[in-house]
Amino acid sequence: MPDPIFGDPRLARIYDPLDPDRGDLDVYAAMVDEFGARRVLDVGCGTGSLACLLARRGVEVTGVDPAGASLDVARGKPGADRVRWILGDATTLPPLQVDLVTMTGNVAQVFLTDEDWAAALAGVRAALRPAGVLVFETRDPARRAWEEWDRARTHAVTDVHGVGVVESWCDVLEVSGPLVTFRHTYVFASDGAVLTSDSTLRFRSRGEVERSLRRAGFGCREVRDAPDRPGRELVFVAGELD
């Protein structure tokens, strides 16, 4: 089941206004051009920011996500009518042959077990044409990003058009090995409603990710730095093993 932040209709509607700077997507749009991709699969597309951006540029895009509320938001964006939207995940895809698969944001870290991550990679590999490319990012665990996820550093008050003022913050609930569980809290001034969303991410090291790719039949072509978070995230570029 998707986390409430993505699956609850009221929270899905404020997801973009509370995080409006999507400059992180520029690097993925640039790689679509770099690799000459004309058909792209966006796994964990969420509210469709990248999928719609690419579609407006003439790319044939399929966006898949398990959160129906997020897809409802995505369908209302410019360019959405040119995207094929699928409710599901990488393991439930119809037959596809795409040039490039993306997993942006925290998508690659929501697969908490080795089995779930392997199943996602298998689904991605089946959707890629033989010379296709998989691109995704993951936070470098050595940087311990979760230590900055507290109310003092994440608290915000945002006036959302059509919704009103929303107060929000994040707290870490538990760190257990590579798993970090945290809670987002949202307070709606319009009616005083308080909604929370608990999430868990798995932090994998570069070596662990590279080994998992090999087991799935991918070769790691390159590991890049994330321009929007230099030194904090790893961007993997992978392709089918020769």
PDB file of C-alpha atoms in Angstrom:
ATOM      1  CA  MET A   1       0.000   0.000   0.000  1.00  0.00           C
ATOM      2  CA  PRO A   2       1.318   3.478  -0.814  1.00  0.00           C
ATOM      3  CA  ASP A   3       2.108   5.839   2.053  1.00  0.00           C
ATOM      4  CA  PRO A   4      -0.699   8.316   2.871  1.00  0.00           C
ATOM      5  CA  ILE A   5       1.406  11.216   1.581  1.00  0.00           C
ATOM      6  CA  PHE A   6       0.893   9.716  -1.892  1.00  0.00           C
ATOM      7  CA  GLY A   7      -2.328   7.749  -1.486  1.00  0.00           C
ATOM      8  CA  ASP A   8      -4.534  10.090   0.551  1.00  0.00           C
ATOM      9  CA  PRO A   9      -6.352  12.449  -1.861  1.00  0.00           C
ATOM     10  CA  ARG A  10      -6.076  15.446   0.464  1.00  0.00           C
ATOM     11  CA  LEU A  11      -2.329  14.973   0.910  1.00  0.00           C
ATOM     12  CA  ALA A  12      -1.684  14.123  -2.736  1.00  0.00           C
ATOM     13  CA  ARG A  13      -3.199  17.470  -3.755  1.00  0.00           C
ATOM     14  CA  ILE A  14      -0.707  19.440  -1.644  1.00  0.00           C
ATOM     15  CA  TYR A  15       2.362  17.318  -2.467  1.00  0.00           C
ATOM     16  CA  ASP A  16       3.564  19.565  -5.293  1.00  0.00           C
ATOM     17  CA  PRO A  17       2.789  22.940  -3.648  1.00  0.00           C
ATOM     18  CA  LEU A  18       4.763  21.899  -0.569  1.00  0.00           C
ATOM     19  CA  ASP A  19       7.755  20.890  -2.705  1.00  0.00           C
ATOM     20  CA  PRO A  20       7.562  23.174  -5.742  1.00  0.00           C
ATOM     21  CA  ASP A  21      11.238  23.173  -6.732  1.00  0.00           C
ATOM     22  CA  ARG A  22      11.688  20.195  -9.062  1.00  0.00           C
ATOM     23  CA  GLY A  23      15.011  21.255 -10.471  1.00  0.00           C
ATOM     24  CA  ASP A  24      16.165  17.726  -9.679  1.00  0.00           C
ATOM     25  CA  LEU A  25      14.235  16.547 -12.733  1.00  0.00           C
ATOM     26  CA  ASP A  26      16.390  18.566 -15.138  1.00  0.00           C
ATOM     27  CA  VAL A  27      19.165  15.990 -14.948  1.00  0.00           C
ATOM     28  CA  TYR A  28      16.762  13.229 -15.988  1.00  0.00           C
ATOM     29  CA  ALA A  29      15.359  15.268 -18.855  1.00  0.00           C
ATOM     30  CA  ALA A  30      18.936  15.903 -19.979  1.00  0.00           C
ATOM     31  CA  MET A  31      19.728  12.172 -19.872  1.00  0.00           C
ATOM     32  CA  VAL A  32      16.696  11.403 -22.025  1.00  0.00           C
ATOM     33  CA  ASP A  33      18.339  13.618 -24.640  1.00  0.00           C
ATOM     34  CA  GLU A  34      21.817  12.244 -23.917  1.00  0.00           C
ATOM     35  CA  PHE A  35      20.762   8.647 -24.578  1.00  0.00           C
ATOM     36  CA  GLY A  36      18.431   9.519 -27.445  1.00  0.00           C
ATOM     37  CA  ALA A  37      15.451   7.961 -25.683  1.00  0.00           C
ATOM     38  CA  ARG A  38      12.120   8.299 -27.437  1.00  0.00           C
ATOM     39  CA  ARG A  39      10.153   5.955 -25.184  1.00  0.00           C
ATOM     40  CA  VAL A  40      10.459   6.319 -21.404  1.00  0.00           C
ATOM     41  CA  LEU A  41       8.992   4.438 -18.455  1.00  0.00           C
ATOM     42  CA  ASP A  42       8.808   6.442 -15.219  1.00  0.00           C
ATOM     43  CA  VAL A  43       8.529   3.994 -12.301  1.00  0.00           C
ATOM     44  CA  GLY A  44       6.981   5.542  -9.205  1.00  0.00           C
ATOM     45  CA  CYS A  45       5.876   8.543 -11.257  1.00  0.00           C
ATOM     46  CA  GLY A  46       3.859  10.008  -8.371  1.00  0.00           C
ATOM     47  CA  THR A  47       2.075  13.203  -9.367  1.00  0.00           C
ATOM     48  CA  GLY A  48       3.606  13.003 -12.826  1.00  0.00           C
ATOM     49  CA  SER A  49       5.986  15.972 -12.846  1.00  0.00           C
ATOM     50  CA  LEU A  50       8.702  14.228 -14.889  1.00  0.00           C
ATOM     51  CA  ALA A  51       6.314  12.256 -17.081  1.00  0.00           C
ATOM     52  CA  CYS A  52       4.400  15.370 -18.127  1.00  0.00           C
ATOM     53  CA  LEU A  53       7.615  17.346 -18.639  1.00  0.00           C
ATOM     54  CA  LEU A  54       8.923  14.706 -21.042  1.00  0.00           C
ATOM     55  CA  ALA A  55       5.579  14.304 -22.793  1.00  0.00           C
ATOM     56  CA  ARG A  56       5.454  18.033 -23.510  1.00  0.00           C
ATOM     57  CA  ARG A  57       8.819  17.602 -25.237  1.00  0.00           C
ATOM     58  CA  GLY A  58       7.452  14.922 -27.548  1.00  0.00           C
ATOM     59  CA  VAL A  59       8.691  11.842 -25.680  1.00  0.00           C
ATOM     60  CA  GLU A  60       6.415   8.791 -25.513  1.00  0.00           C
ATOM     61  CA  VAL A  61       5.992   8.268 -21.763  1.00  0.00           C
ATOM     62  CA  THR A  62       4.446   5.596 -19.561  1.00  0.00           C
ATOM     63  CA  GLY A  63       4.029   6.495 -15.892  1.00  0.00           C
ATOM     64  CA  VAL A  64       3.346   3.791 -13.315  1.00  0.00           C
ATOM     65  CA  ASP A  65       2.542   4.309  -9.640  1.00  0.00           C
ATOM     66  CA  PRO A  66       0.641   2.360  -6.951  1.00  0.00           C
ATOM     67  CA  ALA A  67      -1.034   5.498  -5.549  1.00  0.00           C
ATOM     68  CA  GLY A  68      -4.272   6.285  -7.328  1.00  0.00           C
ATOM     69  CA  ALA A  69      -4.598   9.671  -5.627  1.00  0.00           C
ATOM     70  CA  SER A  70      -1.226  10.766  -7.015  1.00  0.00           C
ATOM     71  CA  LEU A  71      -2.189   9.619 -10.501  1.00  0.00           C
ATOM     72  CA  ASP A  72      -5.405  11.628 -10.230  1.00  0.00           C
ATOM     73  CA  VAL A  73      -3.279  14.736  -9.613  1.00  0.00           C
ATOM     74  CA  ALA A  74      -0.965  13.795 -12.476  1.00  0.00           C
ATOM     75  CA  ARG A  75      -3.839  13.496 -14.941  1.00  0.00           C
ATOM     76  CA  GLY A  76      -4.719  17.148 -14.379  1.00  0.00           C
ATOM     77  CA  LYS A  77      -1.337  18.534 -15.447  1.00  0.00           C
ATOM     78  CA  PRO A  78      -0.386  20.012 -18.832  1.00  0.00           C
ATOM     79  CA  GLY A  79       0.789  17.230 -21.117  1.00  0.00           C
ATOM     80  CA  ALA A  80      -0.931  14.503 -19.082  1.00  0.00           C
ATOM     81  CA  ASP A  81      -3.142  13.525 -22.015  1.00  0.00           C
ATOM     82  CA  ARG A  82      -0.004  12.394 -23.856  1.00  0.00           C
ATOM     83  CA  VAL A  83       1.124  10.050 -21.045  1.00  0.00           C
ATOM     84  CA  ARG A  84       0.014   6.459 -20.566  1.00  0.00           C
ATOM     85  CA  TRP A  85      -0.838   6.180 -16.855  1.00  0.00           C
ATOM     86  CA  ILE A  86      -0.787   2.790 -15.122  1.00  0.00           C
ATOM     87  CA  LEU A  87      -1.928   2.067 -11.569  1.00  0.00           C
ATOM     88  CA  GLY A  88       0.563  -0.504 -10.299  1.00  0.00           C
ATOM     89  CA  ASP A  89       4.301  -0.990  -9.985  1.00  0.00           C
ATOM     90  CA  ALA A  90       7.285  -2.397 -11.861  1.00  0.00           C
ATOM     91  CA  THR A  91       6.114  -5.971 -11.229  1.00  0.00           C
ATOM     92  CA  THR A  92       2.670  -5.489 -12.794  1.00  0.00           C
ATOM     93  CA  LEU A  93       3.556  -3.844 -16.097  1.00  0.00           C
ATOM     94  CA  PRO A  94       1.979  -4.757 -19.419  1.00  0.00           C
ATOM     95  CA  PRO A  95       4.358  -5.705 -22.248  1.00  0.00           C
ATOM     96  CA  LEU A  96       6.614  -2.717 -22.971  1.00  0.00           C
ATOM     97  CA  GLN A  97       9.799  -2.004 -24.902  1.00  0.00           C
ATOM     98  CA  VAL A  98      11.185   1.347 -23.799  1.00  0.00           C
ATOM     99  CA  ASP A  99      14.526   3.056 -24.333  1.00  0.00           C
ATOM    100  CA  LEU A 100      14.960   4.377 -20.807  1.00  0.00           C
ATOM    101  CA  VAL A 101      13.522   3.718 -17.344  1.00  0.00           C
ATOM    102  CA  THR A 102      13.678   6.320 -14.582  1.00  0.00           C
ATOM    103  CA  MET A 103      13.195   6.140 -10.822  1.00  0.00           C
ATOM    104  CA  THR A 104      13.485   9.610  -9.352  1.00  0.00           C
ATOM    105  CA  GLY A 105      13.384  10.918  -5.793  1.00  0.00           C
ATOM    106  CA  ASN A 106      13.150   8.195  -3.164  1.00  0.00           C
ATOM    107  CA  VAL A 107      11.564   5.573  -5.419  1.00  0.00           C
ATOM    108  CA  ALA A 108      14.532   3.196  -5.444  1.00  0.00           C
ATOM    109  CA  GLN A 109      14.620   3.269  -1.643  1.00  0.00           C
ATOM    110  CA  VAL A 110      11.004   2.272  -0.999  1.00  0.00           C
ATOM    111  CA  PHE A 111      11.854  -1.373  -1.791  1.00  0.00           C
ATOM    112  CA  LEU A 112      12.766  -2.480   1.711  1.00  0.00           C
ATOM    113  CA  THR A 113      13.655  -6.139   1.185  1.00  0.00           C
ATOM    114  CA  ASP A 114      16.150  -7.673  -1.219  1.00  0.00           C
ATOM    115  CA  GLU A 115      13.308  -9.694  -2.721  1.00  0.00           C
ATOM    116  CA  ASP A 116      11.154  -6.637  -3.461  1.00  0.00           C
ATOM    117  CA  TRP A 117      14.085  -4.737  -4.966  1.00  0.00           C
ATOM    118  CA  ALA A 118      15.041  -7.737  -7.124  1.00  0.00           C
ATOM    119  CA  ALA A 119      11.442  -8.080  -8.331  1.00  0.00           C
ATOM    120  CA  ALA A 120      11.335  -4.388  -9.268  1.00  0.00           C
ATOM    121  CA  LEU A 121      14.600  -4.666 -11.196  1.00  0.00           C
ATOM    122  CA  ALA A 122      13.320  -7.760 -13.000  1.00  0.00           C
ATOM    123  CA  GLY A 123      10.193  -5.884 -14.046  1.00  0.00           C
ATOM    124  CA  VAL A 124      12.273  -2.967 -15.262  1.00  0.00           C
ATOM    125  CA  ARG A 125      14.594  -5.221 -17.242  1.00  0.00           C
ATOM    126  CA  ALA A 126      11.640  -6.887 -18.964  1.00  0.00           C
ATOM    127  CA  ALA A 127      10.335  -3.475 -20.033  1.00  0.00           C
ATOM    128  CA  LEU A 128      13.649  -2.280 -21.478  1.00  0.00           C
ATOM    129  CA  ARG A 129      14.717  -2.958 -25.025  1.00  0.00           C
ATOM    130  CA  PRO A 130      18.105  -4.771 -25.216  1.00  0.00           C
ATOM    131  CA  ALA A 131      20.151  -1.552 -25.506  1.00  0.00           C
ATOM    132  CA  GLY A 132      17.992   0.369 -23.054  1.00  0.00           C
ATOM    133  CA  VAL A 133      19.150   2.298 -20.003  1.00  0.00           C
ATOM    134  CA  LEU A 134      17.988   2.340 -16.384  1.00  0.00           C
ATOM    135  CA  VAL A 135      18.623   5.561 -14.458  1.00  0.00           C
ATOM    136  CA  PHE A 136      17.827   6.057 -10.782  1.00  0.00           C
ATOM    137  CA  GLU A 137      19.074   7.838  -7.693  1.00  0.00           C
ATOM    138  CA  THR A 138      19.573   6.822  -4.088  1.00  0.00           C
ATOM    139  CA  ARG A 139      20.797   8.728  -1.073  1.00  0.00           C
ATOM    140  CA  ASP A 140      24.340   7.965   0.036  1.00  0.00           C
ATOM    141  CA  PRO A 141      23.931   6.378   3.500  1.00  0.00           C
ATOM    142  CA  ALA A 142      27.328   7.714   4.542  1.00  0.00           C
ATOM    143  CA  ARG A 143      25.841  11.214   4.572  1.00  0.00           C
ATOM    144  CA  ARG A 144      23.150  10.180   7.126  1.00  0.00           C
ATOM    145  CA  ALA A 145      20.513  12.496   5.659  1.00  0.00           C
ATOM    146  CA  TRP A 146      17.934  11.389   8.224  1.00  0.00           C
ATOM    147  CA  GLU A 147      19.806  13.281  10.934  1.00  0.00           C
ATOM    148  CA  GLU A 148      18.404  16.476   9.383  1.00  0.00           C
ATOM    149  CA  TRP A 149      14.812  15.226   9.330  1.00  0.00           C
ATOM    150  CA  ASP A 150      13.505  16.900  12.456  1.00  0.00           C
ATOM    151  CA  ARG A 151      10.870  19.522  13.146  1.00  0.00           C
ATOM    152  CA  ALA A 152      13.377  22.325  13.681  1.00  0.00           C
ATOM    153  CA  ARG A 153      14.856  21.918  10.192  1.00  0.00           C
ATOM    154  CA  THR A 154      11.780  20.850   8.232  1.00  0.00           C
ATOM    155  CA  HIS A 155       8.999  23.002   9.679  1.00  0.00           C
ATOM    156  CA  ALA A 156       7.171  25.090   7.080  1.00  0.00           C
ATOM    157  CA  VAL A 157       3.975  27.081   6.774  1.00  0.00           C
ATOM    158  CA  THR A 158       2.661  27.215   3.208  1.00  0.00           C
ATOM    159  CA  ASP A 159      -0.348  29.005   1.764  1.00  0.00           C
ATOM    160  CA  VAL A 160      -1.640  26.535  -0.819  1.00  0.00           C
ATOM    161  CA  HIS A 161      -3.927  27.915  -3.517  1.00  0.00           C
ATOM    162  CA  GLY A 162      -7.423  26.541  -3.121  1.00  0.00           C
ATOM    163  CA  VAL A 163      -6.543  24.796   0.145  1.00  0.00           C
ATOM    164  CA  GLY A 164      -5.386  27.455   2.567  1.00  0.00           C
ATOM    165  CA  VAL A 165      -2.506  27.528   5.003  1.00  0.00           C
ATOM    166  CA  VAL A 166      -0.828  24.191   5.702  1.00  0.00           C
ATOM    167  CA  GLU A 167       1.746  23.703   8.471  1.00  0.00           C
ATOM    168  CA  SER A 168       4.092  20.761   7.917  1.00  0.00           C
ATOM    169  CA  TRP A 169       7.158  19.080   9.396  1.00  0.00           C
ATOM    170  CA  CYS A 170       9.012  15.781   9.564  1.00  0.00           C
ATOM    171  CA  ASP A 171      10.264  13.629  12.464  1.00  0.00           C
ATOM    172  CA  VAL A 172      12.355  10.464  12.413  1.00  0.00           C
ATOM    173  CA  LEU A 173      10.644   7.650  14.302  1.00  0.00           C
ATOM    174  CA  GLU A 174      13.218   4.870  14.100  1.00  0.00           C
ATOM    175  CA  VAL A 175      16.582   3.982  12.580  1.00  0.00           C
ATOM    176  CA  SER A 176      17.097   0.238  12.374  1.00  0.00           C
ATOM    177  CA  GLY A 177      20.175  -0.718  10.368  1.00  0.00           C
ATOM    178  CA  PRO A 178      19.607   0.432   6.782  1.00  0.00           C
ATOM    179  CA  LEU A 179      15.923   1.195   7.419  1.00  0.00           C
ATOM    180  CA  VAL A 180      14.813   4.691   8.409  1.00  0.00           C
ATOM    181  CA  THR A 181      11.196   5.323   9.396  1.00  0.00           C
ATOM    182  CA  PHE A 182       9.906   8.888   9.576  1.00  0.00           C
ATOM    183  CA  ARG A 183       6.628  10.746   9.883  1.00  0.00           C
ATOM    184  CA  HIS A 184       5.325  13.763   7.993  1.00  0.00           C
ATOM    185  CA  THR A 185       2.703  15.821   9.836  1.00  0.00           C
ATOM    186  CA  TYR A 186       0.297  18.237   8.150  1.00  0.00           C
ATOM    187  CA  VAL A 187      -2.011  20.709   9.893  1.00  0.00           C
ATOM    188  CA  PHE A 188      -4.742  22.326   7.777  1.00  0.00           C
ATOM    189  CA  ALA A 189      -5.706  25.767   9.048  1.00  0.00           C
ATOM    190  CA  SER A 190      -9.030  25.683   7.183  1.00  0.00           C
ATOM    191  CA  ASP A 191     -10.551  23.070   9.486  1.00  0.00           C
ATOM    192  CA  GLY A 192      -7.808  22.173  11.975  1.00  0.00           C
ATOM    193  CA  ALA A 193      -7.359  18.683  10.524  1.00  0.00           C
ATOM    194  CA  VAL A 194      -4.079  16.973  11.405  1.00  0.00           C
ATOM    195  CA  LEU A 195      -2.953  14.264   8.985  1.00  0.00           C
ATOM    196  CA  THR A 196       0.184  12.151   9.293  1.00  0.00           C
ATOM    197  CA  SER A 197       2.057   9.903   6.897  1.00  0.00           C
ATOM    198  CA  ASP A 198       4.644   7.350   8.039  1.00  0.00           C
ATOM    199  CA  SER A 199       7.268   6.198   5.542  1.00  0.00           C
ATOM    200  CA  THR A 200      10.268   3.874   5.579  1.00  0.00           C
ATOM    201  CA  LEU A 201      13.272   4.027   3.255  1.00  0.00           C
ATOM    202  CA  ARG A 202      16.160   1.617   2.842  1.00  0.00           C
ATOM    203  CA  PHE A 203      19.603   3.154   2.504  1.00  0.00           C
ATOM    204  CA  ARG A 204      21.845   0.977   0.327  1.00  0.00           C
ATOM    205  CA  SER A 205      25.545   1.591  -0.182  1.00  0.00           C
ATOM    206  CA  ARG A 206      27.012   2.005  -3.646  1.00  0.00           C
ATOM    207  CA  GLY A 207      28.519  -1.485  -3.482  1.00  0.00           C
ATOM    208  CA  GLU A 208      25.241  -3.022  -2.389  1.00  0.00           C
ATOM    209  CA  VAL A 209      23.378  -1.362  -5.251  1.00  0.00           C
ATOM    210  CA  GLU A 210      25.972  -2.423  -7.815  1.00  0.00           C
ATOM    211  CA  ARG A 211      25.820  -6.051  -6.624  1.00  0.00           C
ATOM    212  CA  SER A 212      22.036  -6.054  -6.803  1.00  0.00           C
ATOM    213  CA  LEU A 213      22.190  -4.716 -10.348  1.00  0.00           C
ATOM    214  CA  ARG A 214      24.549  -7.494 -11.433  1.00  0.00           C
ATOM    215  CA  ARG A 215      22.280 -10.129  -9.917  1.00  0.00           C
ATOM    216  CA  ALA A 216      19.394  -8.660 -11.916  1.00  0.00           C
ATOM    217  CA  GLY A 217      21.345  -8.821 -15.180  1.00  0.00           C
ATOM    218  CA  PHE A 218      22.389  -5.172 -15.318  1.00  0.00           C
ATOM    219  CA  GLY A 219      25.829  -3.706 -15.677  1.00  0.00           C
ATOM    220  CA  CYS A 220      26.529  -0.452 -13.850  1.00  0.00           C
ATOM    221  CA  ARG A 221      27.845   1.824 -16.584  1.00  0.00           C
ATOM    222  CA  GLU A 222      28.396   4.873 -14.425  1.00  0.00           C
ATOM    223  CA  VAL A 223      27.632   6.434 -11.050  1.00  0.00           C
ATOM    224  CA  ARG A 224      27.115  10.187 -11.175  1.00  0.00           C
ATOM    225  CA  ASP A 225      26.689  12.869  -8.562  1.00  0.00           C
ATOM    226  CA  ALA A 226      23.252  14.437  -8.188  1.00  0.00           C
ATOM    227  CA  PRO A 227      23.637  18.081  -9.290  1.00  0.00           C
ATOM    228  CA  ASP A 228      20.894  19.286  -6.952  1.00  0.00           C
ATOM    229  CA  ARG A 229      22.398  17.499  -3.919  1.00  0.00           C
ATOM    230  CA  PRO A 230      26.140  17.267  -4.636  1.00  0.00           C
ATOM    231  CA  GLY A 231      27.912  14.686  -2.523  1.00  0.00           C
ATOM    232  CA  ARG A 232      24.655  13.481  -1.003  1.00  0.00           C
ATOM    233  CA  GLU A 233      23.092  11.253  -3.635  1.00  0.00           C
ATOM    234  CA  LEU A 234      24.245   8.691  -6.177  1.00  0.00           C
ATOM    235  CA  VAL A 235      22.758   8.575  -9.664  1.00  0.00           C
ATOM    236  CA  PHE A 236      23.161   5.125 -11.225  1.00  0.00           C
ATOM    237  CA  VAL A 237      23.241   4.572 -14.990  1.00  0.00           C
ATOM    238  CA  ALA A 238      22.810   0.891 -15.807  1.00  0.00           C
ATOM    239  CA  GLY A 239      22.288  -1.280 -18.874  1.00  0.00           C
ATOM    240  CA  GLU A 240      21.935  -4.920 -19.745  1.00  0.00           C
ATOM    241  CA  LEU A 241      25.051  -7.021 -19.104  1.00  0.00           C
ATOM    242  CA  ASP A 242      26.996  -7.936 -22.220  1.00  0.00           C
TER     243      ASP A 242
END
